Tab-separated table of C-alpha atoms in Angstrom:
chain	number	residue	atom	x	y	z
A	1	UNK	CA	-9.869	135.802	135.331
A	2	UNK	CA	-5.960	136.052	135.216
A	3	UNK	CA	-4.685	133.634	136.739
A	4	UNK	CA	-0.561	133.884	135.443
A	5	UNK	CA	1.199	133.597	131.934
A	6	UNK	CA	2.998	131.187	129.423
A	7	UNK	CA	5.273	132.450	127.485
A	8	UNK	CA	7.543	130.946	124.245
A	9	UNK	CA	11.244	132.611	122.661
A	10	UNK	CA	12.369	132.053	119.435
A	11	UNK	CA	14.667	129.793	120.778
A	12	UNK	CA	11.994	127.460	121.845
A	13	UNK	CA	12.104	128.342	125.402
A	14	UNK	CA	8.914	128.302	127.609
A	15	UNK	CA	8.508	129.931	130.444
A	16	UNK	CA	5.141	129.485	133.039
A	17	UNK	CA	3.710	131.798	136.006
A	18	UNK	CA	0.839	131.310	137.885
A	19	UNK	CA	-0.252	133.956	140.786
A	20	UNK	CA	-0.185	131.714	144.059
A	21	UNK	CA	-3.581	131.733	144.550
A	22	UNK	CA	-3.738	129.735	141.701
A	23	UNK	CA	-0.898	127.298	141.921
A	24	UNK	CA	-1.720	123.477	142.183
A	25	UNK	CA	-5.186	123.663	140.531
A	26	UNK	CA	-3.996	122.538	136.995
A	27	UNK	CA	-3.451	125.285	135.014
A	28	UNK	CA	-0.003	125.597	134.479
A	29	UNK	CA	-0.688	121.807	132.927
A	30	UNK	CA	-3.711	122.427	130.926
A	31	UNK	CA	-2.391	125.817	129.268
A	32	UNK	CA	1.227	124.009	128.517
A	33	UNK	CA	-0.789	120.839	127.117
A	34	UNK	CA	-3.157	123.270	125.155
A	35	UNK	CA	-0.030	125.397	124.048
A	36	UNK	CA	1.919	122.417	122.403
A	37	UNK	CA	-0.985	120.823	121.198
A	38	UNK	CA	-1.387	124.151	118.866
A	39	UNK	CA	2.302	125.191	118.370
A	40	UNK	CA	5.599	122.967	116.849
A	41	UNK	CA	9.169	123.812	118.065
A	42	UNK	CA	10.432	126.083	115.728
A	43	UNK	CA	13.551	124.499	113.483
A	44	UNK	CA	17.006	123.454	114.646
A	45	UNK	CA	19.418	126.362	113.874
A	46	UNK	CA	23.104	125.489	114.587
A	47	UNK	CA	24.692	127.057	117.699
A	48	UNK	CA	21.475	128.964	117.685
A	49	UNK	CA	18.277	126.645	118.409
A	50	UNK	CA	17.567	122.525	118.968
A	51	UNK	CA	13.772	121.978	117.396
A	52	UNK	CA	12.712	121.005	120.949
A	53	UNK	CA	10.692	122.681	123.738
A	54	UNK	CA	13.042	124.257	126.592
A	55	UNK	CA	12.650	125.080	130.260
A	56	UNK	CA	14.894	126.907	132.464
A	57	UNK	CA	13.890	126.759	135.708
A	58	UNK	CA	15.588	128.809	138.199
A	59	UNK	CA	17.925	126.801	140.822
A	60	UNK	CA	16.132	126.201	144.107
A	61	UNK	CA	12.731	126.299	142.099
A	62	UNK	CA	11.898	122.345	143.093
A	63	UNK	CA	8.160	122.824	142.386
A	64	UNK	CA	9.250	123.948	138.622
A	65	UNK	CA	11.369	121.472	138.065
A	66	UNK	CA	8.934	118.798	138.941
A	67	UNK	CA	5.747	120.229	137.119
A	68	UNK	CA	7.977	120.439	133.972
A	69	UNK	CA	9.361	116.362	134.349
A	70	UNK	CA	6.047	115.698	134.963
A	71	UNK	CA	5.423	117.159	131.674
A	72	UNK	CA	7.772	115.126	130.248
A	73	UNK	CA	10.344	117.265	130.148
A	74	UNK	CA	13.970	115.512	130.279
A	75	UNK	CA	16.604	117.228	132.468
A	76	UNK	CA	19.743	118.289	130.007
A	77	UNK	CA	22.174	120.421	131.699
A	78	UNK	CA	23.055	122.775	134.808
A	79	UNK	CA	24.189	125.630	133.959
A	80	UNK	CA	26.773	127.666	136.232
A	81	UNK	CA	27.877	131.172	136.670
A	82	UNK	CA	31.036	132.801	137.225
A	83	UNK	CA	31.052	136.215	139.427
């Protein structure tokens, strides 16, 4: 069964959904533990890429933001938006 999707950029960015139904029964941590168990950060380039895992989780998204510092995960930066 589906149950969401985990996704990875070239700039080392992951990105998790999970259908509701299926939120807060341990997938979302089993596929990301599976996931960098089998794949590396891909190298630092310059202004481009740091050789770490990245999340970017949406502002008001609390539940994200704690599954991924549960993970691990340190917070780095806010990011704001003009206009």
């Amino acid at each position: 069964e589906f149950v969401g999707d985990l996704h990875a950029t070239r700039l080392n960015e992951i990105g998790i959904f999970l259908f509701t139904q299926h939120r807060g029964m341990g997938y979302g941590s089993q596929a990301l533990r599976m996931f960098m168990c089998r794949h590396r950060p891909l190298f630092a380039q310059p202004a481009v890429r740091v050789a770490k895992w990245l999340a970017h989780i949406a502002p008001g998204n609390e539940h994200g933001k704690m599954f991924f510092l549960k993970a691990k995960f340190n917070k780095v930066q806010e990011t704001f938006q003009y206009g």
